[in-house]
mmCIF file of C-alpha atoms and ligand atoms in Angstrom:
data_model
loop_
_atom_site.group_PDB
_atom_site.id
_atom_site.type_symbol
_atom_site.label_atom_id
_atom_site.label_comp_id
_atom_site.label_asym_id
_atom_site.label_seq_id
_atom_site.Cartn_x
_atom_site.Cartn_y
_atom_site.Cartn_z
ATOM 1 C CA MET N 1 -22.754 -24.102 -12.223
ATOM 2 C CA ILE N 2 -22.980 -21.575 -9.456
ATOM 3 C CA GLY N 3 -21.200 -22.745 -6.367
ATOM 4 C CA LYS N 4 -18.689 -24.870 -8.171
ATOM 5 C CA PRO N 5 -15.364 -23.050 -8.270
ATOM 6 C CA PRO N 6 -13.960 -22.789 -11.767
ATOM 7 C CA ASN N 7 -12.178 -25.953 -12.768
ATOM 8 C CA LEU N 8 -8.781 -24.483 -13.463
ATOM 9 C CA PRO N 9 -6.322 -24.107 -15.024
ATOM 10 C CA GLU N 10 -7.601 -26.140 -18.015
ATOM 11 C CA SER N 11 -10.697 -23.985 -18.320
ATOM 12 C CA ARG N 12 -8.932 -20.719 -17.578
ATOM 13 C CA HIS N 13 -8.980 -19.697 -21.176
ATOM 14 C CA PHE N 14 -12.720 -20.155 -21.320
ATOM 15 C CA TYR N 15 -13.365 -18.098 -18.220
ATOM 16 C CA LEU N 16 -11.129 -15.305 -19.343
ATOM 17 C CA ARG N 17 -12.450 -14.965 -22.834
ATOM 18 C CA GLN N 18 -16.113 -15.868 -22.629
ATOM 19 C CA PRO N 19 -18.076 -13.555 -20.374
ATOM 20 C CA VAL N 20 -21.400 -14.927 -19.244
ATOM 21 C CA ASN N 21 -24.192 -13.666 -21.453
ATOM 22 C CA ILE N 22 -26.190 -11.471 -19.122
ATOM 23 C CA HIS N 23 -29.307 -11.868 -21.234
ATOM 24 C CA ARG N 24 -29.480 -15.410 -19.934
ATOM 25 C CA HIS N 25 -29.553 -13.958 -16.464
ATOM 26 C CA PHE N 26 -32.411 -11.651 -17.321
ATOM 27 C CA ALA N 27 -34.328 -14.300 -19.239
ATOM 28 C CA ASP N 28 -35.732 -15.520 -15.908
ATOM 29 C CA HIS N 29 -37.350 -12.145 -15.265
ATOM 30 C CA SER N 30 -39.482 -11.429 -18.280
ATOM 31 C CA THR N 31 -40.961 -8.302 -16.715
ATOM 32 C CA ALA N 32 -37.565 -6.849 -15.822
ATOM 33 C CA ALA N 33 -36.387 -3.755 -17.633
ATOM 34 C CA PRO N 34 -33.539 -4.287 -20.095
ATOM 35 C CA PRO N 35 -30.122 -4.079 -18.452
ATOM 36 C CA PRO N 36 -28.570 -0.617 -18.222
ATOM 37 C CA LEU N 37 -25.572 0.325 -20.325
ATOM 38 C CA GLU N 38 -22.675 2.630 -19.538
ATOM 39 C CA SER N 39 -23.753 5.960 -20.968
ATOM 40 C CA LYS N 40 -20.543 7.937 -20.577
ATOM 41 C CA PRO N 41 -18.579 8.282 -23.813
ATOM 42 C CA THR N 42 -15.375 6.285 -23.933
ATOM 43 C CA THR N 43 -12.291 8.404 -23.371
ATOM 44 C CA GLU N 44 -9.220 8.124 -25.568
ATOM 45 C CA LEU N 45 -7.284 6.447 -22.760
ATOM 46 C CA GLU N 46 -10.084 3.948 -22.192
ATOM 47 C CA ARG N 47 -9.840 2.823 -25.784
ATOM 48 C CA ALA N 48 -6.438 1.331 -24.920
ATOM 49 C CA LEU N 49 -8.166 -0.955 -22.401
ATOM 50 C CA HIS N 50 -10.416 -3.917 -23.078
ATOM 51 C CA TYR N 51 -13.836 -4.180 -21.495
ATOM 52 C CA PRO N 52 -14.983 -7.816 -21.831
ATOM 53 C CA TRP N 53 -18.576 -6.928 -20.954
ATOM 54 C CA ALA N 54 -18.528 -3.917 -23.258
ATOM 55 C CA ARG N 55 -21.011 -1.309 -21.957
ATOM 56 C CA GLN N 56 -23.167 -3.708 -19.929
ATOM 57 C CA LEU N 57 -23.875 -2.819 -16.308
ATOM 58 C CA PRO N 58 -25.765 -4.711 -13.600
ATOM 59 C CA SER N 59 -29.329 -3.508 -12.955
ATOM 60 C CA ARG N 60 -30.066 -2.067 -9.560
ATOM 61 C CA GLY N 61 -30.389 -4.826 -6.953
ATOM 62 C CA SER N 62 -29.259 -7.407 -9.500
ATOM 63 C CA THR N 63 -25.918 -8.865 -10.573
ATOM 64 C CA ILE N 64 -23.943 -9.902 -13.627
ATOM 65 C CA GLU N 65 -22.256 -13.257 -13.200
ATOM 66 C CA LEU N 66 -18.730 -12.601 -14.497
ATOM 67 C CA MET N 67 -17.698 -16.228 -14.218
ATOM 68 C CA PRO N 68 -19.003 -19.100 -12.137
ATOM 69 C CA GLY N 69 -18.828 -18.022 -8.519
ATOM 70 C CA ILE N 70 -18.094 -14.318 -9.118
ATOM 71 C CA LYS N 71 -20.933 -11.803 -9.372
ATOM 72 C CA TRP N 72 -20.780 -8.086 -10.038
ATOM 73 C CA LEU N 73 -23.158 -5.839 -8.077
ATOM 74 C CA ARG N 74 -23.300 -2.081 -8.527
ATOM 75 C CA MET N 75 -24.865 0.329 -6.040
ATOM 76 C CA ASP N 76 -25.767 3.972 -6.455
ATOM 77 C CA LEU N 77 -24.016 6.725 -4.518
ATOM 78 C CA PRO N 78 -25.518 10.168 -3.885
ATOM 79 C CA PHE N 79 -22.277 11.956 -4.753
ATOM 80 C CA VAL N 80 -20.046 12.535 -7.683
ATOM 81 C CA LEU N 81 -18.745 8.991 -8.095
ATOM 82 C CA ARG N 82 -22.376 7.931 -8.736
ATOM 83 C CA HIS N 83 -21.784 4.240 -8.022
ATOM 84 C CA VAL N 84 -19.592 1.657 -6.325
ATOM 85 C CA ASN N 85 -18.955 -1.915 -7.441
ATOM 86 C CA ILE N 86 -19.337 -4.808 -5.044
ATOM 87 C CA TRP N 87 -18.218 -8.387 -5.686
ATOM 88 C CA LEU N 88 -19.981 -11.517 -4.496
ATOM 89 C CA LEU N 89 -17.713 -14.562 -4.343
ATOM 90 C CA ARG N 90 -19.181 -18.039 -3.861
ATOM 91 C CA ASP N 91 -17.527 -19.536 -0.818
ATOM 92 C CA ARG N 92 -17.521 -22.332 1.697
ATOM 93 C CA LEU N 93 -16.352 -21.971 5.298
ATOM 94 C CA GLY N 94 -16.110 -25.285 7.119
ATOM 95 C CA ASP N 95 -19.254 -27.135 6.151
ATOM 96 C CA ARG N 96 -21.233 -23.970 5.423
ATOM 97 C CA GLU N 97 -21.976 -22.940 1.851
ATOM 98 C CA GLY N 98 -22.508 -19.279 1.109
ATOM 99 C CA TRP N 99 -20.836 -16.115 -0.092
ATOM 100 C CA THR N 100 -17.962 -13.803 0.678
ATOM 101 C CA VAL N 101 -18.913 -10.210 -0.093
ATOM 102 C CA VAL N 102 -16.299 -7.606 -1.046
ATOM 103 C CA ASP N 103 -17.223 -4.037 0.015
ATOM 104 C CA THR N 104 -20.611 -2.672 1.058
ATOM 105 C CA CYS N 105 -21.705 0.827 -0.127
ATOM 106 C CA ILE N 106 -22.465 3.690 2.289
ATOM 107 C CA ASP N 107 -25.101 3.304 4.977
ATOM 108 C CA ARG N 108 -28.389 4.723 3.709
ATOM 109 C CA ALA N 109 -31.892 3.391 3.231
ATOM 110 C CA GLU N 110 -31.535 2.877 -0.534
ATOM 111 C CA ALA N 111 -28.418 0.756 -0.099
ATOM 112 C CA ARG N 112 -30.025 -1.364 2.618
ATOM 113 C CA ALA N 113 -33.036 -1.895 0.339
ATOM 114 C CA ASP N 114 -30.778 -2.941 -2.537
ATOM 115 C CA TRP N 115 -28.970 -5.389 -0.285
ATOM 116 C CA THR N 116 -32.258 -6.831 0.940
ATOM 117 C CA GLN N 117 -33.203 -7.506 -2.669
ATOM 118 C CA VAL N 118 -29.793 -9.026 -3.375
ATOM 119 C CA PHE N 119 -30.143 -11.330 -0.354
ATOM 120 C CA ALA N 120 -33.492 -12.509 -1.718
ATOM 121 C CA THR N 121 -32.603 -12.996 -5.367
ATOM 122 C CA GLU N 122 -28.848 -13.171 -5.967
ATOM 123 C CA LEU N 123 -27.420 -15.518 -3.321
ATOM 124 C CA ASP N 124 -29.111 -18.784 -4.369
ATOM 125 C CA GLY N 125 -30.780 -18.883 -0.979
ATOM 126 C CA LEU N 126 -27.411 -19.056 0.778
ATOM 127 C CA PRO N 127 -26.030 -16.804 3.517
ATOM 128 C CA VAL N 128 -23.197 -14.290 3.480
ATOM 129 C CA LEU N 129 -20.414 -16.058 5.373
ATOM 130 C CA ARG N 130 -17.945 -13.183 5.633
ATOM 131 C CA LEU N 131 -17.301 -9.671 4.477
ATOM 132 C CA LEU N 132 -14.075 -8.419 3.023
ATOM 133 C CA VAL N 133 -13.528 -4.655 2.867
ATOM 134 C CA THR N 134 -10.782 -3.238 0.668
ATOM 135 C CA HIS N 135 -10.463 0.010 2.634
ATOM 136 C CA MET N 136 -12.131 2.388 5.059
ATOM 137 C CA HIS N 137 -13.772 4.880 2.702
ATOM 138 C CA PRO N 138 -17.517 5.205 3.238
ATOM 139 C CA ASP N 139 -18.594 3.711 -0.099
ATOM 140 C CA HIS N 140 -16.627 0.564 0.797
ATOM 141 C CA ALA N 141 -17.135 0.205 4.543
ATOM 142 C CA GLY N 142 -20.407 2.019 5.315
ATOM 143 C CA LEU N 143 -22.648 -1.014 5.761
ATOM 144 C CA ALA N 144 -20.079 -3.424 7.195
ATOM 145 C CA HIS N 145 -21.683 -3.228 10.644
ATOM 146 C CA TRP N 146 -25.164 -3.891 9.248
ATOM 147 C CA LEU N 147 -24.128 -6.738 6.927
ATOM 148 C CA CYS N 148 -22.122 -8.524 9.616
ATOM 149 C CA GLU N 149 -24.897 -8.158 12.135
ATOM 150 C CA HIS N 150 -27.531 -9.290 9.646
ATOM 151 C CA TRP N 151 -25.651 -12.488 8.756
ATOM 152 C CA SER N 152 -24.220 -13.452 12.152
ATOM 153 C CA THR N 153 -25.973 -16.272 13.951
ATOM 154 C CA PRO N 154 -25.736 -17.355 17.591
ATOM 155 C CA ASP N 155 -23.223 -20.057 16.595
ATOM 156 C CA CYS N 156 -21.347 -18.326 13.828
ATOM 157 C CA ASP N 157 -20.218 -14.767 13.230
ATOM 158 C CA CYS N 158 -20.211 -13.255 9.798
ATOM 159 C CA ARG N 159 -16.758 -11.720 10.226
ATOM 160 C CA LEU N 160 -15.340 -8.552 8.714
ATOM 161 C CA TRP N 161 -11.917 -9.071 7.079
ATOM 162 C CA MET N 162 -9.881 -5.920 6.587
ATOM 163 C CA SER N 163 -6.348 -4.600 7.110
ATOM 164 C CA ALA N 164 -5.731 -3.484 10.693
ATOM 165 C CA THR N 165 -4.833 0.096 9.751
ATOM 166 C CA GLU N 166 -8.008 0.499 7.723
ATOM 167 C CA TYR N 167 -10.141 -1.087 10.432
ATOM 168 C CA GLN N 168 -8.734 1.017 13.249
ATOM 169 C CA THR N 169 -8.914 4.243 11.251
ATOM 170 C CA ALA N 170 -12.477 3.510 10.163
ATOM 171 C CA ARG N 171 -13.552 2.646 13.675
ATOM 172 C CA TYR N 172 -11.933 5.771 15.085
ATOM 173 C CA SER N 173 -13.388 7.993 12.355
ATOM 174 C CA SER N 174 -16.881 6.614 12.944
ATOM 175 C CA GLN N 175 -16.665 7.493 16.627
ATOM 176 C CA VAL N 176 -15.131 10.972 16.727
ATOM 177 C CA ALA N 177 -16.616 14.297 15.770
ATOM 178 C CA ASN N 178 -14.821 16.292 13.090
ATOM 179 C CA SER N 179 -13.761 13.304 11.003
ATOM 180 C CA PHE N 180 -13.143 14.614 7.468
ATOM 181 C CA GLY N 181 -14.183 18.116 8.488
ATOM 182 C CA GLY N 182 -14.200 20.567 11.374
ATOM 183 C CA ASP N 183 -11.794 23.198 12.652
ATOM 184 C CA ARG N 184 -8.541 21.332 12.103
ATOM 185 C CA LEU N 185 -9.324 20.609 8.479
ATOM 186 C CA ALA N 186 -10.401 24.224 7.939
ATOM 187 C CA ASP N 187 -7.141 25.481 9.507
ATOM 188 C CA TYR N 188 -5.184 23.119 7.291
ATOM 189 C CA PHE N 189 -6.992 24.266 4.132
ATOM 190 C CA GLN N 190 -6.417 27.856 5.222
ATOM 191 C CA SER N 191 -2.685 27.153 5.495
ATOM 192 C CA HIS N 192 -2.849 26.069 1.855
ATOM 193 C CA GLY N 193 -4.615 29.208 0.673
ATOM 194 C CA MET N 194 -8.355 28.658 1.150
ATOM 195 C CA THR N 195 -9.414 32.110 2.370
ATOM 196 C CA ASP N 196 -13.088 32.450 1.407
ATOM 197 C CA PRO N 197 -14.948 32.766 4.737
ATOM 198 C CA GLY N 198 -17.972 30.878 3.382
ATOM 199 C CA ASP N 199 -15.824 27.952 2.221
ATOM 200 C CA LEU N 200 -13.973 27.811 5.533
ATOM 201 C CA GLU N 201 -17.250 27.963 7.419
ATOM 202 C CA GLY N 202 -18.568 25.095 5.293
ATOM 203 C CA ILE N 203 -15.545 22.962 6.205
ATOM 204 C CA ARG N 204 -15.813 23.921 9.894
ATOM 205 C CA ASN N 205 -19.465 22.898 9.919
ATOM 206 C CA ARG N 206 -18.812 19.543 8.248
ATOM 207 C CA LYS N 207 -18.529 17.775 11.559
ATOM 208 C CA ASN N 208 -19.964 14.352 11.019
ATOM 209 C CA TYR N 209 -19.101 13.582 7.439
ATOM 210 C CA TYR N 210 -17.652 10.114 7.995
ATOM 211 C CA LYS N 211 -19.931 8.891 10.729
ATOM 212 C CA GLY N 212 -22.936 10.039 8.729
ATOM 213 C CA LEU N 213 -22.009 7.482 6.076
ATOM 214 C CA VAL N 214 -20.292 4.912 8.312
ATOM 215 C CA PRO N 215 -22.130 5.057 11.634
ATOM 216 C CA ALA N 216 -20.317 2.067 13.144
ATOM 217 C CA LEU N 217 -17.864 -0.729 12.471
ATOM 218 C CA PRO N 218 -18.348 -4.324 13.577
ATOM 219 C CA PRO N 219 -16.752 -4.816 17.012
ATOM 220 C CA HIS N 220 -14.496 -7.639 15.766
ATOM 221 C CA PHE N 221 -12.489 -8.223 12.621
ATOM 222 C CA SER N 222 -9.976 -10.577 11.023
ATOM 223 C CA ARG N 223 -6.756 -8.958 9.930
ATOM 224 C CA LEU N 224 -5.594 -8.956 6.322
ATOM 225 C CA MET N 225 -1.892 -8.349 5.669
ATOM 226 C CA ASP N 226 0.166 -7.959 2.527
ATOM 227 C CA SER N 227 0.989 -11.326 0.894
ATOM 228 C CA ASP N 228 -1.553 -13.212 3.003
ATOM 229 C CA ASN N 229 -3.239 -15.973 1.072
ATOM 230 C CA ILE N 230 -6.871 -16.525 1.826
ATOM 231 C CA THR N 231 -8.997 -19.266 0.366
ATOM 232 C CA ILE N 232 -12.294 -18.208 -1.103
ATOM 233 C CA GLY N 233 -14.444 -20.785 -2.854
ATOM 234 C CA GLY N 234 -11.525 -23.214 -2.856
ATOM 235 C CA LEU N 235 -9.269 -20.744 -4.652
ATOM 236 C CA PRO N 236 -6.246 -18.970 -3.171
ATOM 237 C CA TRP N 237 -6.409 -15.161 -3.250
ATOM 238 C CA ARG N 238 -3.296 -13.148 -2.416
ATOM 239 C CA CYS N 239 -3.572 -9.838 -0.552
ATOM 240 C CA ILE N 240 -1.723 -6.924 -2.136
ATOM 241 C CA ALA N 241 -1.405 -3.901 0.139
ATOM 242 C CA GLY N 242 -1.525 -0.483 -1.491
ATOM 243 C CA TYR N 243 -0.814 2.959 -0.102
ATOM 244 C CA GLY N 244 -1.430 6.579 -0.979
ATOM 245 C CA HIS N 245 -5.215 6.435 -1.378
ATOM 246 C CA SER N 246 -6.061 5.176 2.104
ATOM 247 C CA PRO N 247 -3.992 3.927 5.045
ATOM 248 C CA GLU N 248 -3.512 0.260 4.033
ATOM 249 C CA HIS N 249 -5.738 -0.660 1.116
ATOM 250 C CA MET N 250 -6.016 -4.337 0.280
ATOM 251 C CA ALA N 251 -6.398 -5.631 -3.261
ATOM 252 C CA LEU N 252 -6.798 -9.359 -3.916
ATOM 253 C CA TYR N 253 -5.322 -11.409 -6.715
ATOM 254 C CA CYS N 254 -6.186 -14.964 -7.710
ATOM 255 C CA GLU N 255 -3.593 -16.412 -10.059
ATOM 256 C CA ARG N 256 -5.668 -19.533 -10.767
ATOM 257 C CA ILE N 257 -8.414 -17.554 -12.462
ATOM 258 C CA ASN N 258 -6.257 -14.529 -13.317
ATOM 259 C CA VAL N 259 -8.522 -12.020 -11.545
ATOM 260 C CA LEU N 260 -7.517 -8.926 -9.560
ATOM 261 C CA ILE N 261 -9.997 -7.265 -7.213
ATOM 262 C CA GLY N 262 -8.383 -3.865 -7.485
ATOM 263 C CA GLY N 263 -10.543 -1.800 -5.122
ATOM 264 C CA ASP N 264 -9.749 1.886 -5.571
ATOM 265 C CA MET N 265 -6.076 1.251 -6.351
ATOM 266 C CA MET N 266 -6.716 0.376 -9.997
ATOM 267 C CA LEU N 267 -9.553 2.238 -11.682
ATOM 268 C CA PRO N 268 -10.009 2.245 -15.457
ATOM 269 C CA ARG N 269 -11.472 5.674 -16.098
ATOM 270 C CA ILE N 270 -10.798 8.094 -13.277
ATOM 271 C CA SER N 271 -7.537 8.504 -11.421
ATOM 272 C CA THR N 272 -7.621 7.430 -7.794
ATOM 273 C CA ASN N 273 -7.779 10.266 -5.288
ATOM 274 C CA VAL N 274 -4.376 10.716 -3.673
ATOM 275 C CA SER N 275 -4.549 13.370 -0.979
ATOM 276 C CA VAL N 276 -2.582 14.857 1.884
ATOM 277 C CA TYR N 277 -4.834 15.187 4.941
ATOM 278 C CA GLU N 278 -4.475 17.445 7.923
ATOM 279 C CA THR N 279 -3.448 14.603 10.227
ATOM 280 C CA GLU N 280 -0.252 14.051 8.210
ATOM 281 C CA PRO N 281 0.534 17.391 6.547
ATOM 282 C CA GLU N 282 4.019 16.363 5.396
ATOM 283 C CA GLY N 283 2.802 13.094 3.908
ATOM 284 C CA ASP N 284 4.000 11.947 0.485
ATOM 285 C CA PRO N 285 1.032 9.834 -0.646
ATOM 286 C CA LEU N 286 1.740 10.297 -4.345
ATOM 287 C CA LYS N 287 5.043 8.448 -3.993
ATOM 288 C CA LEU N 288 3.273 5.749 -1.993
ATOM 289 C CA PHE N 289 0.565 5.450 -4.635
ATOM 290 C CA LEU N 290 2.933 5.292 -7.609
ATOM 291 C CA ASP N 291 5.150 2.731 -5.859
ATOM 292 C CA SER N 292 2.050 0.704 -5.014
ATOM 293 C CA ILE N 293 0.671 0.562 -8.548
ATOM 294 C CA ASP N 294 4.116 -0.415 -9.839
ATOM 295 C CA ARG N 295 3.710 -3.626 -7.867
ATOM 296 C CA PHE N 296 0.786 -4.556 -10.121
ATOM 297 C CA LEU N 297 3.227 -4.793 -13.030
ATOM 298 C CA SER N 298 4.288 -8.202 -11.699
ATOM 299 C CA LEU N 299 0.793 -9.516 -12.500
ATOM 300 C CA PRO N 300 -0.132 -10.593 -16.042
ATOM 301 C CA GLU N 301 -1.173 -7.868 -18.477
ATOM 302 C CA ASP N 302 -4.288 -9.891 -19.358
ATOM 303 C CA VAL N 303 -5.508 -10.199 -15.743
ATOM 304 C CA LEU N 304 -9.192 -9.358 -15.420
ATOM 305 C CA VAL N 305 -9.326 -6.294 -13.147
ATOM 306 C CA LEU N 306 -12.443 -5.777 -11.043
ATOM 307 C CA PRO N 307 -12.323 -2.073 -10.064
ATOM 308 C CA SER N 308 -14.473 -0.382 -7.426
ATOM 309 C CA HIS N 309 -15.645 2.258 -9.886
ATOM 310 C CA GLY N 310 -16.127 1.749 -13.617
ATOM 311 C CA ARG N 311 -16.329 -1.547 -15.499
ATOM 312 C CA PRO N 312 -14.219 -4.736 -15.315
ATOM 313 C CA PHE N 313 -11.315 -4.426 -17.715
ATOM 314 C CA ARG N 314 -8.128 -5.953 -19.067
ATOM 315 C CA GLY N 315 -4.962 -3.988 -19.771
ATOM 316 C CA LEU N 316 -3.446 -3.677 -16.293
ATOM 317 C CA HIS N 317 0.061 -2.660 -17.379
ATOM 318 C CA THR N 318 -1.355 -0.177 -19.876
ATOM 319 C CA ARG N 319 -3.421 1.380 -17.106
ATOM 320 C CA VAL N 320 -0.446 1.556 -14.707
ATOM 321 C CA HIS N 321 1.507 3.436 -17.376
ATOM 322 C CA GLN N 322 -1.443 5.735 -18.093
ATOM 323 C CA LEU N 323 -1.666 6.633 -14.406
ATOM 324 C CA ARG N 324 2.062 7.220 -14.130
ATOM 325 C CA ASN N 325 1.928 9.485 -17.174
ATOM 326 C CA HIS N 326 -1.101 11.297 -15.778
ATOM 327 C CA HIS N 327 0.712 12.175 -12.557
ATOM 328 C CA ARG N 328 3.976 12.991 -14.354
ATOM 329 C CA ASP N 329 2.069 15.494 -16.512
ATOM 330 C CA ARG N 330 0.344 17.034 -13.472
ATOM 331 C CA LEU N 331 3.705 17.346 -11.685
ATOM 332 C CA ASN N 332 5.194 19.063 -14.730
ATOM 333 C CA GLU N 333 2.278 21.493 -14.839
ATOM 334 C CA VAL N 334 2.921 22.406 -11.210
ATOM 335 C CA ILE N 335 6.606 23.055 -11.934
ATOM 336 C CA VAL N 336 5.723 25.298 -14.889
ATOM 337 C CA ALA N 337 3.115 27.181 -12.859
ATOM 338 C CA THR N 338 5.551 27.885 -10.012
ATOM 339 C CA ARG N 339 8.574 28.715 -12.139
ATOM 340 C CA HIS N 340 8.280 32.494 -12.007
ATOM 341 C CA GLN N 341 6.415 33.084 -8.792
ATOM 342 C CA PRO N 342 5.551 31.107 -5.704
ATOM 343 C CA ALA N 343 2.054 29.669 -5.458
ATOM 344 C CA CYS N 344 -0.022 28.034 -2.762
ATOM 345 C CA ALA N 345 -2.076 24.895 -3.321
ATOM 346 C CA TYR N 346 -5.313 26.853 -3.658
ATOM 347 C CA ASP N 347 -3.799 28.984 -6.470
ATOM 348 C CA LEU N 348 -2.933 25.804 -8.325
ATOM 349 C CA LEU N 349 -6.413 24.238 -8.288
ATOM 350 C CA PRO N 350 -7.262 25.543 -11.785
ATOM 351 C CA VAL N 351 -3.929 24.200 -13.060
ATOM 352 C CA LEU N 352 -4.680 20.642 -11.934
ATOM 353 C CA PHE N 353 -8.493 20.678 -12.138
ATOM 354 C CA LYS N 354 -9.786 22.308 -15.277
ATOM 355 C CA ARG N 355 -13.448 22.273 -14.280
ATOM 356 C CA ASP N 356 -15.745 23.959 -11.778
ATOM 357 C CA LEU N 357 -15.539 22.440 -8.314
ATOM 358 C CA ASP N 358 -18.107 22.655 -5.550
ATOM 359 C CA LEU N 359 -16.895 22.833 -1.951
ATOM 360 C CA HIS N 360 -16.932 19.049 -1.524
ATOM 361 C CA GLN N 361 -14.875 18.553 -4.683
ATOM 362 C CA THR N 362 -12.615 21.455 -3.734
ATOM 363 C CA SER N 363 -11.710 19.756 -0.477
ATOM 364 C CA PHE N 364 -10.634 16.606 -2.343
ATOM 365 C CA ALA N 365 -8.880 18.647 -5.026
ATOM 366 C CA LEU N 366 -6.956 20.692 -2.481
ATOM 367 C CA GLY N 367 -5.702 17.560 -0.709
ATOM 368 C CA GLU N 368 -4.666 16.149 -4.072
ATOM 369 C CA THR N 369 -2.876 19.360 -5.044
ATOM 370 C CA VAL N 370 -0.900 19.291 -1.793
ATOM 371 C CA ALA N 371 0.023 15.679 -2.625
ATOM 372 C CA HIS N 372 1.605 16.876 -5.884
ATOM 373 C CA LEU N 373 3.333 19.789 -4.160
ATOM 374 C CA ASN N 374 4.749 17.597 -1.405
ATOM 375 C CA ARG N 375 6.010 15.069 -3.984
ATOM 376 C CA LEU N 376 7.941 17.813 -5.784
ATOM 377 C CA TRP N 377 9.159 19.247 -2.476
ATOM 378 C CA TYR N 378 10.508 15.844 -1.440
ATOM 379 C CA SER N 379 12.131 15.303 -4.837
ATOM 380 C CA GLY N 380 13.927 18.649 -4.482
ATOM 381 C CA GLN N 381 12.149 20.336 -7.389
ATOM 382 C CA LEU N 382 10.191 22.826 -5.284
ATOM 383 C CA ARG N 383 11.019 24.792 -2.185
ATOM 384 C CA ARG N 384 8.328 25.783 0.263
ATOM 385 C CA THR N 385 8.072 28.780 2.533
ATOM 386 C CA ARG N 386 5.407 29.989 4.925
ATOM 387 C CA ASP N 387 4.320 33.606 4.552
ATOM 388 C CA ALA N 388 3.254 36.068 7.258
ATOM 389 C CA GLU N 389 -0.360 34.830 7.048
ATOM 390 C CA GLY N 390 0.762 31.269 7.636
ATOM 391 C CA ILE N 391 0.149 30.157 4.047
ATOM 392 C CA TRP N 392 2.499 27.609 2.476
ATOM 393 C CA ARG N 393 3.909 28.760 -0.860
ATOM 394 C CA PHE N 394 5.900 26.641 -3.252
ATOM 395 C CA GLN N 395 8.323 27.672 -5.982
ATOM 396 C CA ALA N 396 10.260 25.717 -8.561
ATOM 397 C CA ILE N 397 13.986 25.568 -7.836
HETATM 398 ZN ZN1 ZN Q 401 -11.512 4.970 -1.691
#
């Protein structure tokens, strides 16, 4: 069956409702350990979603075939997210049979080793024909250079497909010092209330964060734009641009099989990071993000969503509403907290993040807090002033 695109739409119902039994997949490897299961307890919000594969997860270096021609690969990450999902789509370019890969994991030895195993056991002996990257973040783009180089031949490039804004930003970030760290970021965090000298020093010394995980980008790419239709495995997939999480994130939707590759724009369990960065301090990424996820409401509620973190799920509209409610509640908490006295973003971290944060998490949390403050500033619900120390303070109007 592998290699033959689903025969749709007659069989659509089958593909949507009958996940492949992964035990069949493992039956060929009698010495293999049993497949891992999601160990995190289900949250109340998650219970409103439907997980067709229940708690099943792919084993390391192995895949779960979600439907003919679509495989789910999961790779470990050495930071808080713990893993990233990667999708392998059976494809044909010209007269060449092979695979289109979506996203890559960060560049590190363990990820390269996992890929080497996947090449040997999961691709039916066929090559990777092209690589599609949803956005520039290291867990998605880190090994693009290595994968494209590995699968390019003298006559045929394995091309990276990505939006131009993501590609250019990724390429720039992989070449400069101080990407996602350094003096400018420290100054910016200081202007939002980070005053601990040790924390600021830690940010100043984080000079090569991005290039450490994404050392290079392929020198060439093919541009993805919103509403583009690209054919993968004989099926049309529509690009859906999304903003607020990264410069020009690209999700992909295939109406014929009712599948959305959501990237980081549609996650089932955690809310997508939406941050203001020092390069655009007056940005309003929360508005961009909320407007972007609203666009998913035009897709069917029963679309199978393949997220970059967490498990494939159904319940897209439910999840959009959950995320809207989540941010509405956070915005309300900020208004309450600034009603009687002005506060800077750093003061508000415990309001929005009710857990201990290490410095790495604090830097994400601070960017996300500024995103909420800027949203309320733009909507006229907060005013902001800069005090004598140069710290931005916000107060409810
Ligand atoms: Zn991301």
